[in-house]
mmCIF file with all atom_site columns, C-alpha atoms in Angstrom:
data_model
loop_
_atom_site.group_PDB
_atom_site.id
_atom_site.type_symbol
_atom_site.label_atom_id
_atom_site.label_alt_id
_atom_site.label_comp_id
_atom_site.label_asym_id
_atom_site.label_entity_id
_atom_site.label_seq_id
_atom_site.pdbx_PDB_ins_code
_atom_site.Cartn_x
_atom_site.Cartn_y
_atom_site.Cartn_z
_atom_site.occupancy
_atom_site.B_iso_or_equiv
_atom_site.pdbx_formal_charge
_atom_site.auth_seq_id
_atom_site.auth_comp_id
_atom_site.auth_asym_id
_atom_site.auth_atom_id
_atom_site.pdbx_PDB_model_num
ATOM 1   C CA . GLY A 1 1   ? -19.111 4.252   -0.094  1.00 72.00 ? 1   GLY A CA 1
ATOM 2   C CA . GLN A 1 2   ? -15.339 5.261   -0.063  1.00 83.00 ? 2   GLN A CA 1
ATOM 3   C CA . ASN A 1 3   ? -14.024 5.598   -3.289  1.00 90.00 ? 3   ASN A CA 1
ATOM 4   C CA . ILE A 1 4   ? -10.590 6.851   -5.028  1.00 96.00 ? 4   ILE A CA 1
ATOM 5   C CA . ASP A 1 5   ? -10.529 7.449   -8.666  1.00 97.00 ? 5   ASP A CA 1
ATOM 6   C CA . GLN A 1 6   ? -7.006  7.951   -10.564 1.00 97.00 ? 6   GLN A CA 1
ATOM 7   C CA . PRO A 1 7   ? -6.265  7.738   -14.062 1.00 97.00 ? 7   PRO A CA 1
ATOM 8   C CA . THR A 1 8   ? -5.410  4.076   -15.078 1.00 96.00 ? 8   THR A CA 1
ATOM 9   C CA . GLU A 1 9   ? -2.491  5.020   -17.163 1.00 97.00 ? 9   GLU A CA 1
ATOM 10  C CA . MET A 1 10  ? -0.460  8.149   -18.361 1.00 98.00 ? 10  MET A CA 1
ATOM 11  C CA . THR A 1 11  ? 2.584   8.541   -21.043 1.00 98.00 ? 11  THR A CA 1
ATOM 12  C CA . ALA A 1 12  ? 5.317   11.390  -20.439 1.00 97.00 ? 12  ALA A CA 1
ATOM 13  C CA . THR A 1 13  ? 8.651   12.163  -22.018 1.00 97.00 ? 13  THR A CA 1
ATOM 14  C CA . GLU A 1 14  ? 11.878  12.137  -20.331 1.00 97.00 ? 14  GLU A CA 1
ATOM 15  C CA . GLY A 1 15  ? 12.627  15.631  -19.169 1.00 97.00 ? 15  GLY A CA 1
ATOM 16  C CA . ALA A 1 16  ? 8.820   16.770  -18.989 1.00 98.00 ? 16  ALA A CA 1
ATOM 17  C CA . ILE A 1 17  ? 6.081   17.519  -16.259 1.00 98.00 ? 17  ILE A CA 1
ATOM 18  C CA . VAL A 1 18  ? 3.359   15.348  -15.563 1.00 98.00 ? 18  VAL A CA 1
ATOM 19  C CA . GLN A 1 19  ? 0.395   15.541  -13.285 1.00 98.00 ? 19  GLN A CA 1
ATOM 20  C CA . ILE A 1 20  ? -1.100  12.481  -11.674 1.00 98.00 ? 20  ILE A CA 1
ATOM 21  C CA . ASN A 1 21  ? -4.792  13.297  -10.039 1.00 98.00 ? 21  ASN A CA 1
ATOM 22  C CA . CYS A 1 22  ? -6.413  11.764  -7.513  1.00 98.00 ? 22  CYS A CA 1
ATOM 23  C CA . THR A 1 23  ? -10.362 12.505  -6.547  1.00 98.00 ? 23  THR A CA 1
ATOM 24  C CA . TYR A 1 24  ? -11.433 10.901  -3.344  1.00 97.00 ? 24  TYR A CA 1
ATOM 25  C CA . GLN A 1 25  ? -15.137 10.317  -1.788  1.00 94.00 ? 25  GLN A CA 1
ATOM 26  C CA . THR A 1 26  ? -14.841 9.169   1.910   1.00 90.00 ? 26  THR A CA 1
ATOM 27  C CA . SER A 1 27  ? -16.688 9.105   5.167   1.00 85.00 ? 27  SER A CA 1
ATOM 28  C CA . GLY A 1 28  ? -13.912 11.729  6.251   1.00 89.00 ? 28  GLY A CA 1
ATOM 29  C CA . PHE A 1 29  ? -10.684 12.949  5.926   1.00 92.00 ? 29  PHE A CA 1
ATOM 30  C CA . ASN A 1 30  ? -7.525  12.418  7.858   1.00 91.00 ? 30  ASN A CA 1
ATOM 31  C CA . GLY A 1 31  ? -4.512  12.477  5.248   1.00 93.00 ? 31  GLY A CA 1
ATOM 32  C CA . LEU A 1 32  ? -3.815  11.519  1.640   1.00 96.00 ? 32  LEU A CA 1
ATOM 33  C CA . PHE A 1 33  ? -0.858  9.350   0.765   1.00 97.00 ? 33  PHE A CA 1
ATOM 34  C CA . TRP A 1 34  ? 0.948   8.949   -2.533  1.00 98.00 ? 34  TRP A CA 1
ATOM 35  C CA . TYR A 1 35  ? 2.976   5.796   -3.479  1.00 98.00 ? 35  TYR A CA 1
ATOM 36  C CA . GLN A 1 36  ? 5.518   4.690   -5.964  1.00 98.00 ? 36  GLN A CA 1
ATOM 37  C CA . GLN A 1 37  ? 5.529   1.148   -6.961  1.00 97.00 ? 37  GLN A CA 1
ATOM 38  C CA . HIS A 1 38  ? 7.959   -0.107  -9.850  1.00 97.00 ? 38  HIS A CA 1
ATOM 39  C CA . ALA A 1 39  ? 6.624   -3.592  -11.408 1.00 93.00 ? 39  ALA A CA 1
ATOM 40  C CA . GLY A 1 40  ? 6.969   -6.315  -9.345  1.00 92.00 ? 40  GLY A CA 1
ATOM 41  C CA . GLU A 1 41  ? 8.239   -4.399  -6.022  1.00 95.00 ? 41  GLU A CA 1
ATOM 42  C CA . ALA A 1 42  ? 6.652   -2.921  -2.791  1.00 97.00 ? 42  ALA A CA 1
ATOM 43  C CA . PRO A 1 43  ? 5.081   0.468   -2.821  1.00 97.00 ? 43  PRO A CA 1
ATOM 44  C CA . THR A 1 44  ? 7.575   2.856   -1.343  1.00 97.00 ? 44  THR A CA 1
ATOM 45  C CA . PHE A 1 45  ? 6.258   6.372   0.310   1.00 96.00 ? 45  PHE A CA 1
ATOM 46  C CA . LEU A 1 46  ? 6.303   9.215   -1.746  1.00 97.00 ? 46  LEU A CA 1
ATOM 47  C CA . SER A 1 47  ? 4.355   12.250  0.093   1.00 96.00 ? 47  SER A CA 1
ATOM 48  C CA . TYR A 1 48  ? 2.010   13.166  2.654   1.00 96.00 ? 48  TYR A CA 1
ATOM 49  C CA . ASN A 1 49  ? -0.807  16.104  2.693   1.00 97.00 ? 49  ASN A CA 1
ATOM 50  C CA . VAL A 1 50  ? -3.269  16.717  5.378   1.00 95.00 ? 50  VAL A CA 1
ATOM 51  C CA . LEU A 1 51  ? -3.447  20.438  4.851   1.00 96.00 ? 51  LEU A CA 1
ATOM 52  C CA . ASP A 1 52  ? -4.570  22.338  1.893   1.00 97.00 ? 52  ASP A CA 1
ATOM 53  C CA . GLY A 1 53  ? -1.754  23.311  -0.574  1.00 97.00 ? 53  GLY A CA 1
ATOM 54  C CA . LEU A 1 54  ? 1.171   22.179  -2.035  1.00 97.00 ? 54  LEU A CA 1
ATOM 55  C CA . GLU A 1 55  ? 4.044   19.905  -0.168  1.00 95.00 ? 55  GLU A CA 1
ATOM 56  C CA . GLU A 1 56  ? 7.823   20.044  -1.984  1.00 94.00 ? 56  GLU A CA 1
ATOM 57  C CA . LYS A 1 57  ? 10.090  17.398  -2.186  1.00 91.00 ? 57  LYS A CA 1
ATOM 58  C CA . GLY A 1 58  ? 12.728  17.554  -4.709  1.00 95.00 ? 58  GLY A CA 1
ATOM 59  C CA . ARG A 1 59  ? 11.515  16.532  -8.014  1.00 97.00 ? 59  ARG A CA 1
ATOM 60  C CA . PHE A 1 60  ? 8.204   15.363  -6.557  1.00 97.00 ? 60  PHE A CA 1
ATOM 61  C CA . SER A 1 61  ? 5.474   17.802  -5.407  1.00 97.00 ? 61  SER A CA 1
ATOM 62  C CA . SER A 1 62  ? 1.805   16.559  -4.070  1.00 98.00 ? 62  SER A CA 1
ATOM 63  C CA . PHE A 1 63  ? -0.892  19.141  -3.470  1.00 98.00 ? 63  PHE A CA 1
ATOM 64  C CA . LEU A 1 64  ? -4.151  18.906  -1.500  1.00 98.00 ? 64  LEU A CA 1
ATOM 65  C CA . SER A 1 65  ? -7.737  20.375  -1.453  1.00 98.00 ? 65  SER A CA 1
ATOM 66  C CA . ARG A 1 66  ? -9.726  19.351  0.563   1.00 96.00 ? 66  ARG A CA 1
ATOM 67  C CA . SER A 1 67  ? -12.866 21.436  -0.082  1.00 96.00 ? 67  SER A CA 1
ATOM 68  C CA . LYS A 1 68  ? -12.603 19.269  -3.535  1.00 96.00 ? 68  LYS A CA 1
ATOM 69  C CA . GLY A 1 69  ? -11.518 16.176  -2.528  1.00 96.00 ? 69  GLY A CA 1
ATOM 70  C CA . TYR A 1 70  ? -8.888  16.313  -4.926  1.00 97.00 ? 70  TYR A CA 1
ATOM 71  C CA . SER A 1 71  ? -4.986  15.811  -4.870  1.00 98.00 ? 71  SER A CA 1
ATOM 72  C CA . TYR A 1 72  ? -2.364  15.574  -7.306  1.00 98.00 ? 72  TYR A CA 1
ATOM 73  C CA . LEU A 1 73  ? 1.273   14.394  -7.538  1.00 98.00 ? 73  LEU A CA 1
ATOM 74  C CA . LEU A 1 74  ? 3.461   16.693  -9.870  1.00 98.00 ? 74  LEU A CA 1
ATOM 75  C CA . LEU A 1 75  ? 6.843   14.969  -11.071 1.00 98.00 ? 75  LEU A CA 1
ATOM 76  C CA . LYS A 1 76  ? 9.167   17.419  -12.719 1.00 97.00 ? 76  LYS A CA 1
ATOM 77  C CA . GLU A 1 77  ? 12.049  16.398  -14.801 1.00 98.00 ? 77  GLU A CA 1
ATOM 78  C CA . LEU A 1 78  ? 11.235  13.032  -15.763 1.00 98.00 ? 78  LEU A CA 1
ATOM 79  C CA . GLN A 1 79  ? 13.530  10.571  -15.351 1.00 98.00 ? 79  GLN A CA 1
ATOM 80  C CA . MET A 1 80  ? 13.257  7.205   -16.965 1.00 97.00 ? 80  MET A CA 1
ATOM 81  C CA . LYS A 1 81  ? 13.622  5.317   -13.710 1.00 97.00 ? 81  LYS A CA 1
ATOM 82  C CA . ASP A 1 82  ? 10.132  7.502   -12.884 1.00 98.00 ? 82  ASP A CA 1
ATOM 83  C CA . SER A 1 83  ? 8.295   4.908   -14.976 1.00 98.00 ? 83  SER A CA 1
ATOM 84  C CA . ALA A 1 84  ? 6.000   2.936   -12.291 1.00 98.00 ? 84  ALA A CA 1
ATOM 85  C CA . SER A 1 85  ? 2.753   2.969   -10.838 1.00 97.00 ? 85  SER A CA 1
ATOM 86  C CA . TYR A 1 86  ? 1.753   5.734   -8.595  1.00 98.00 ? 86  TYR A CA 1
ATOM 87  C CA . LEU A 1 87  ? -0.685  5.039   -5.748  1.00 98.00 ? 87  LEU A CA 1
ATOM 88  C CA . CYS A 1 88  ? -3.221  7.345   -4.218  1.00 98.00 ? 88  CYS A CA 1
ATOM 89  C CA . ALA A 1 89  ? -4.672  6.531   -0.737  1.00 96.00 ? 89  ALA A CA 1
ATOM 90  C CA . VAL A 1 90  ? -6.593  8.212   2.293   1.00 95.00 ? 90  VAL A CA 1
ATOM 91  C CA . LYS A 1 91  ? -6.924  7.956   5.719   1.00 92.00 ? 91  LYS A CA 1
ATOM 92  C CA . PRO A 1 92  ? -10.536 8.329   6.314   1.00 88.00 ? 92  PRO A CA 1
ATOM 93  C CA . ASN A 1 93  ? -10.450 7.847   9.611   1.00 77.00 ? 93  ASN A CA 1
ATOM 94  C CA . ALA A 1 94  ? -8.732  8.665   13.185  1.00 64.00 ? 94  ALA A CA 1
ATOM 95  C CA . GLY A 1 95  ? -9.272  5.968   16.007  1.00 60.00 ? 95  GLY A CA 1
ATOM 96  C CA . ASN A 1 96  ? -8.995  2.736   16.108  1.00 53.00 ? 96  ASN A CA 1
ATOM 97  C CA . ASN A 1 97  ? -10.670 2.088   12.591  1.00 61.00 ? 97  ASN A CA 1
ATOM 98  C CA . ARG A 1 98  ? -7.774  3.638   10.611  1.00 70.00 ? 98  ARG A CA 1
ATOM 99  C CA . LYS A 1 99  ? -7.689  1.851   7.648   1.00 85.00 ? 99  LYS A CA 1
ATOM 100 C CA . LEU A 1 100 ? -6.290  3.173   4.248   1.00 91.00 ? 100 LEU A CA 1
ATOM 101 C CA . ILE A 1 101 ? -8.498  3.416   1.130   1.00 93.00 ? 101 ILE A CA 1
ATOM 102 C CA . TRP A 1 102 ? -6.396  2.672   -1.920  1.00 95.00 ? 102 TRP A CA 1
ATOM 103 C CA . GLY A 1 103 ? -6.900  3.779   -5.341  1.00 96.00 ? 103 GLY A CA 1
ATOM 104 C CA . LEU A 1 104 ? -5.982  1.252   -8.121  1.00 96.00 ? 104 LEU A CA 1
ATOM 105 C CA . GLY A 1 105 ? -3.018  3.397   -9.196  1.00 96.00 ? 105 GLY A CA 1
ATOM 106 C CA . THR A 1 106 ? -1.683  5.151   -12.416 1.00 97.00 ? 106 THR A CA 1
ATOM 107 C CA . SER A 1 107 ? 0.962   3.552   -14.389 1.00 97.00 ? 107 SER A CA 1
ATOM 108 C CA . LEU A 1 108 ? 2.956   6.148   -15.882 1.00 98.00 ? 108 LEU A CA 1
ATOM 109 C CA . ALA A 1 109 ? 5.240   5.457   -18.725 1.00 98.00 ? 109 ALA A CA 1
ATOM 110 C CA . VAL A 1 110 ? 8.442   8.039   -19.685 1.00 98.00 ? 110 VAL A CA 1
ATOM 111 C CA . ASN A 1 111 ? 9.442   7.770   -23.026 1.00 96.00 ? 111 ASN A CA 1
ATOM 112 C CA . PRO A 1 112 ? 12.722  8.640   -24.124 1.00 95.00 ? 112 PRO A CA 1
ATOM 113 C CA . ASP B 2 1   ? 19.254  -4.441  6.313   1.00 61.00 ? 1   ASP B CA 1
ATOM 114 C CA . ALA B 2 2   ? 15.837  -4.094  5.446   1.00 69.00 ? 2   ALA B CA 1
ATOM 115 C CA . ASP B 2 3   ? 13.118  -2.618  7.830   1.00 93.00 ? 3   ASP B CA 1
ATOM 116 C CA . VAL B 2 4   ? 10.404  -4.816  7.039   1.00 97.00 ? 4   VAL B CA 1
ATOM 117 C CA . THR B 2 5   ? 11.491  -8.663  5.539   1.00 97.00 ? 5   THR B CA 1
ATOM 118 C CA . GLN B 2 6   ? 9.029   -11.393 4.364   1.00 98.00 ? 6   GLN B CA 1
ATOM 119 C CA . THR B 2 7   ? 9.572   -15.053 3.670   1.00 97.00 ? 7   THR B CA 1
ATOM 120 C CA . PRO B 2 8   ? 9.427   -16.745 1.693   1.00 97.00 ? 8   PRO B CA 1
ATOM 121 C CA . ARG B 2 9   ? 9.941   -14.450 -1.229  1.00 97.00 ? 9   ARG B CA 1
ATOM 122 C CA . ASN B 2 10  ? 8.498   -16.816 -3.828  1.00 97.00 ? 10  ASN B CA 1
ATOM 123 C CA . ARG B 2 11  ? 6.297   -20.042 -3.409  1.00 97.00 ? 11  ARG B CA 1
ATOM 124 C CA . ILE B 2 12  ? 4.514   -22.732 -5.363  1.00 97.00 ? 12  ILE B CA 1
ATOM 125 C CA . THR B 2 13  ? 2.255   -24.547 -3.662  1.00 97.00 ? 13  THR B CA 1
ATOM 126 C CA . LYS B 2 14  ? -0.687  -26.918 -4.785  1.00 97.00 ? 14  LYS B CA 1
ATOM 127 C CA . THR B 2 15  ? -4.253  -26.641 -3.999  1.00 98.00 ? 15  THR B CA 1
ATOM 128 C CA . GLY B 2 16  ? -4.972  -27.869 -0.582  1.00 97.00 ? 16  GLY B CA 1
ATOM 129 C CA . LYS B 2 17  ? -1.801  -27.218 0.977   1.00 97.00 ? 17  LYS B CA 1
ATOM 130 C CA . ARG B 2 18  ? -1.648  -25.524 4.364   1.00 96.00 ? 18  ARG B CA 1
ATOM 131 C CA . ILE B 2 19  ? 1.083   -22.247 4.052   1.00 97.00 ? 19  ILE B CA 1
ATOM 132 C CA . MET B 2 20  ? 2.296   -19.661 6.027   1.00 98.00 ? 20  MET B CA 1
ATOM 133 C CA . LEU B 2 21  ? 3.810   -16.087 4.968   1.00 98.00 ? 21  LEU B CA 1
ATOM 134 C CA . GLU B 2 22  ? 5.983   -14.096 7.724   1.00 98.00 ? 22  GLU B CA 1
ATOM 135 C CA . CYS B 2 23  ? 6.774   -11.077 8.091   1.00 98.00 ? 23  CYS B CA 1
ATOM 136 C CA . SER B 2 24  ? 9.366   -9.471  10.336  1.00 97.00 ? 24  SER B CA 1
ATOM 137 C CA . GLN B 2 25  ? 10.087  -5.696  11.184  1.00 97.00 ? 25  GLN B CA 1
ATOM 138 C CA . THR B 2 26  ? 12.821  -4.172  13.049  1.00 96.00 ? 26  THR B CA 1
ATOM 139 C CA . LYS B 2 27  ? 11.481  -0.501  12.864  1.00 94.00 ? 27  LYS B CA 1
ATOM 140 C CA . GLY B 2 28  ? 9.474   -1.051  16.359  1.00 93.00 ? 28  GLY B CA 1
ATOM 141 C CA . HIS B 2 29  ? 6.106   -0.044  14.686  1.00 94.00 ? 29  HIS B CA 1
ATOM 142 C CA . ASP B 2 30  ? 3.158   -0.995  17.069  1.00 92.00 ? 30  ASP B CA 1
ATOM 143 C CA . ARG B 2 31  ? 0.611   -1.304  13.842  1.00 94.00 ? 31  ARG B CA 1
ATOM 144 C CA . MET B 2 32  ? 1.228   -4.189  11.132  1.00 96.00 ? 32  MET B CA 1
ATOM 145 C CA . TYR B 2 33  ? -0.777  -5.004  7.995   1.00 97.00 ? 33  TYR B CA 1
ATOM 146 C CA . TRP B 2 34  ? -1.074  -8.279  5.465   1.00 98.00 ? 34  TRP B CA 1
ATOM 147 C CA . TYR B 2 35  ? -2.366  -7.141  2.028   1.00 98.00 ? 35  TYR B CA 1
ATOM 148 C CA . ARG B 2 36  ? -2.927  -8.731  -1.451  1.00 98.00 ? 36  ARG B CA 1
ATOM 149 C CA . GLN B 2 37  ? -2.177  -7.071  -4.859  1.00 97.00 ? 37  GLN B CA 1
ATOM 150 C CA . ASP B 2 38  ? -3.595  -8.665  -8.066  1.00 94.00 ? 38  ASP B CA 1
ATOM 151 C CA . PRO B 2 39  ? -3.648  -6.715  -11.709 1.00 87.00 ? 39  PRO B CA 1
ATOM 152 C CA . GLY B 2 40  ? -6.495  -4.451  -11.953 1.00 85.00 ? 40  GLY B CA 1
ATOM 153 C CA . LEU B 2 41  ? -7.727  -4.279  -7.965  1.00 88.00 ? 41  LEU B CA 1
ATOM 154 C CA . GLY B 2 42  ? -5.088  -2.606  -6.531  1.00 90.00 ? 42  GLY B CA 1
ATOM 155 C CA . LEU B 2 43  ? -3.754  -3.551  -2.958  1.00 95.00 ? 43  LEU B CA 1
ATOM 156 C CA . ARG B 2 44  ? -6.791  -4.963  -0.857  1.00 96.00 ? 44  ARG B CA 1
ATOM 157 C CA . LEU B 2 45  ? -6.683  -5.741  3.138   1.00 96.00 ? 45  LEU B CA 1
ATOM 158 C CA . ILE B 2 46  ? -6.701  -8.579  4.344   1.00 97.00 ? 46  ILE B CA 1
ATOM 159 C CA . TYR B 2 47  ? -5.683  -8.452  8.056   1.00 97.00 ? 47  TYR B CA 1
ATOM 160 C CA . TYR B 2 48  ? -4.396  -5.805  10.064  1.00 96.00 ? 48  TYR B CA 1
ATOM 161 C CA . SER B 2 49  ? -2.730  -5.563  13.759  1.00 95.00 ? 49  SER B CA 1
ATOM 162 C CA . PHE B 2 50  ? -2.755  -2.533  16.052  1.00 91.00 ? 50  PHE B CA 1
ATOM 163 C CA . ASP B 2 51  ? -0.940  -4.411  18.856  1.00 89.00 ? 51  ASP B CA 1
ATOM 164 C CA . VAL B 2 52  ? -0.243  -7.594  19.911  1.00 91.00 ? 52  VAL B CA 1
ATOM 165 C CA . LYS B 2 53  ? -3.369  -8.446  21.376  1.00 91.00 ? 53  LYS B CA 1
ATOM 166 C CA . ASP B 2 54  ? -5.319  -6.592  18.707  1.00 92.00 ? 54  ASP B CA 1
ATOM 167 C CA . ILE B 2 55  ? -6.369  -8.796  15.688  1.00 95.00 ? 55  ILE B CA 1
ATOM 168 C CA . ASN B 2 56  ? -8.954  -7.092  12.976  1.00 94.00 ? 56  ASN B CA 1
ATOM 169 C CA . LYS B 2 57  ? -9.928  -8.641  9.489   1.00 95.00 ? 57  LYS B CA 1
ATOM 170 C CA . GLY B 2 58  ? -9.503  -6.936  6.600   1.00 94.00 ? 58  GLY B CA 1
ATOM 171 C CA . GLU B 2 59  ? -11.916 -6.688  3.357   1.00 92.00 ? 59  GLU B CA 1
ATOM 172 C CA . ILE B 2 60  ? -10.808 -9.915  1.936   1.00 95.00 ? 60  ILE B CA 1
ATOM 173 C CA . SER B 2 61  ? -10.004 -12.122 5.054   1.00 96.00 ? 61  SER B CA 1
ATOM 174 C CA . ASP B 2 62  ? -11.884 -15.597 3.831   1.00 96.00 ? 62  ASP B CA 1
ATOM 175 C CA . GLY B 2 63  ? -9.561  -18.249 3.845   1.00 96.00 ? 63  GLY B CA 1
ATOM 176 C CA . TYR B 2 64  ? -7.127  -16.729 6.004   1.00 98.00 ? 64  TYR B CA 1
ATOM 177 C CA . SER B 2 65  ? -5.762  -16.124 9.312   1.00 97.00 ? 65  SER B CA 1
ATOM 178 C CA . VAL B 2 66  ? -2.979  -14.561 10.722  1.00 97.00 ? 66  VAL B CA 1
ATOM 179 C CA . SER B 2 67  ? -0.700  -14.998 14.599  1.00 97.00 ? 67  SER B CA 1
ATOM 180 C CA . ARG B 2 68  ? 1.165   -11.683 15.884  1.00 96.00 ? 68  ARG B CA 1
ATOM 181 C CA . GLN B 2 69  ? 3.533   -13.295 17.540  1.00 91.00 ? 69  GLN B CA 1
ATOM 182 C CA . ALA B 2 70  ? 5.694   -10.278 19.081  1.00 94.00 ? 70  ALA B CA 1
ATOM 183 C CA . GLN B 2 71  ? 5.243   -6.703  18.166  1.00 94.00 ? 71  GLN B CA 1
ATOM 184 C CA . ALA B 2 72  ? 8.037   -7.562  15.631  1.00 96.00 ? 72  ALA B CA 1
ATOM 185 C CA . LYS B 2 73  ? 6.118   -10.922 13.970  1.00 97.00 ? 73  LYS B CA 1
ATOM 186 C CA . PHE B 2 74  ? 3.180   -10.925 11.884  1.00 98.00 ? 74  PHE B CA 1
ATOM 187 C CA . SER B 2 75  ? 2.320   -13.928 9.950   1.00 98.00 ? 75  SER B CA 1
ATOM 188 C CA . LEU B 2 76  ? -0.379  -14.656 7.629   1.00 98.00 ? 76  LEU B CA 1
ATOM 189 C CA . SER B 2 77  ? -1.429  -18.607 7.000   1.00 98.00 ? 77  SER B CA 1
ATOM 190 C CA . LEU B 2 78  ? -3.950  -19.807 3.993   1.00 97.00 ? 78  LEU B CA 1
ATOM 191 C CA . GLU B 2 79  ? -5.061  -22.687 5.383   1.00 92.00 ? 79  GLU B CA 1
ATOM 192 C CA . SER B 2 80  ? -6.231  -24.805 2.411   1.00 96.00 ? 80  SER B CA 1
ATOM 193 C CA . ALA B 2 81  ? -4.889  -22.908 -0.361  1.00 97.00 ? 81  ALA B CA 1
ATOM 194 C CA . ILE B 2 82  ? -6.852  -22.472 -3.373  1.00 97.00 ? 82  ILE B CA 1
ATOM 195 C CA . PRO B 2 83  ? -5.697  -21.538 -7.192  1.00 97.00 ? 83  PRO B CA 1
ATOM 196 C CA . ASN B 2 84  ? -7.527  -17.988 -6.828  1.00 96.00 ? 84  ASN B CA 1
ATOM 197 C CA . GLN B 2 85  ? -5.102  -16.991 -3.724  1.00 97.00 ? 85  GLN B CA 1
ATOM 198 C CA . THR B 2 86  ? -2.689  -16.752 -6.458  1.00 97.00 ? 86  THR B CA 1
ATOM 199 C CA . ALA B 2 87  ? -1.178  -13.163 -5.779  1.00 97.00 ? 87  ALA B CA 1
ATOM 200 C CA . LEU B 2 88  ? 1.530   -11.058 -4.600  1.00 97.00 ? 88  LEU B CA 1
ATOM 201 C CA . TYR B 2 89  ? 1.243   -10.408 -0.891  1.00 98.00 ? 89  TYR B CA 1
ATOM 202 C CA . PHE B 2 90  ? 2.808   -7.522  0.990   1.00 98.00 ? 90  PHE B CA 1
ATOM 203 C CA . CYS B 2 91  ? 3.242   -6.606  4.663   1.00 98.00 ? 91  CYS B CA 1
ATOM 204 C CA . ALA B 2 92  ? 3.710   -3.393  5.709   1.00 97.00 ? 92  ALA B CA 1
ATOM 205 C CA . THR B 2 93  ? 3.819   -1.229  9.470   1.00 96.00 ? 93  THR B CA 1
ATOM 206 C CA . ALA B 2 94  ? 3.001   1.906   10.984  1.00 93.00 ? 94  ALA B CA 1
ATOM 207 C CA . SER B 2 95  ? 3.169   4.288   13.673  1.00 86.00 ? 95  SER B CA 1
ATOM 208 C CA . GLY B 2 96  ? 2.737   7.532   15.281  1.00 83.00 ? 96  GLY B CA 1
ATOM 209 C CA . VAL B 2 97  ? 0.065   10.198  14.324  1.00 84.00 ? 97  VAL B CA 1
ATOM 210 C CA . ARG B 2 98  ? 0.997   10.171  10.347  1.00 86.00 ? 98  ARG B CA 1
ATOM 211 C CA . GLU B 2 99  ? 0.835   6.277   10.057  1.00 86.00 ? 99  GLU B CA 1
ATOM 212 C CA . THR B 2 100 ? 2.824   6.265   7.139   1.00 93.00 ? 100 THR B CA 1
ATOM 213 C CA . GLN B 2 101 ? 2.704   2.720   5.877   1.00 95.00 ? 101 GLN B CA 1
ATOM 214 C CA . TYR B 2 102 ? 6.245   1.261   5.026   1.00 96.00 ? 102 TYR B CA 1
ATOM 215 C CA . PHE B 2 103 ? 5.832   -1.901  3.221   1.00 98.00 ? 103 PHE B CA 1
ATOM 216 C CA . GLY B 2 104 ? 8.084   -5.367  3.031   1.00 98.00 ? 104 GLY B CA 1
ATOM 217 C CA . PRO B 2 105 ? 9.474   -6.875  -0.103  1.00 97.00 ? 105 PRO B CA 1
ATOM 218 C CA . GLY B 2 106 ? 6.361   -8.819  -0.852  1.00 97.00 ? 106 GLY B CA 1
ATOM 219 C CA . THR B 2 107 ? 5.794   -12.736 -1.231  1.00 98.00 ? 107 THR B CA 1
ATOM 220 C CA . ARG B 2 108 ? 4.776   -13.943 -5.051  1.00 97.00 ? 108 ARG B CA 1
ATOM 221 C CA . LEU B 2 109 ? 2.676   -16.511 -4.446  1.00 97.00 ? 109 LEU B CA 1
ATOM 222 C CA . LEU B 2 110 ? 1.368   -19.385 -7.136  1.00 97.00 ? 110 LEU B CA 1
ATOM 223 C CA . VAL B 2 111 ? -1.095  -21.711 -6.001  1.00 97.00 ? 111 VAL B CA 1
ATOM 224 C CA . LEU B 2 112 ? -1.668  -24.601 -8.360  1.00 97.00 ? 112 LEU B CA 1
#
């Protein structure tokens, strides 16, 4: 089967750094996405990794290790507005069967 | 103006009624998707379409049907609504090699 695992909930303090992990077991790999979703709102795209290594984009960075089936999202200088759910999604296949496999999301609470 | 729009944003209906949720996009993307999101179950794919003549079932298509009226429009119908179809419904679009998905604002549906 195909599976993505993320912690259900995390808590962090304003101004701190938090790392949200994602592990996946899929039939193939053609890219990994991170999305942010505030309560009751639509998911919004944060980052995409297809090669091993770290992708940095402002306060957010995403890391991928394909050999380990592992990714993490790193959030620096946390702000209250970062309180949201963070979704990891993998595109396992190229070609016409290009559906994403979604994790259940990690709910992050940022406290003052 | 939003690139992906959904109507209605909120809907209350009764068991057995037929309803249609509409999605329009101005992004020029060829791929469109319908998801539902339930607490604890994450995003689940209902139907997806890679172009006007291509419609595919997702993991939970029973009780739903879709119509791709044009490249920019993708409608989801519930032929006879039932209470367990109460959920938050999202439309998404994608294109290109990376196929990043961009989501509409969602429709909150309550079936009584």
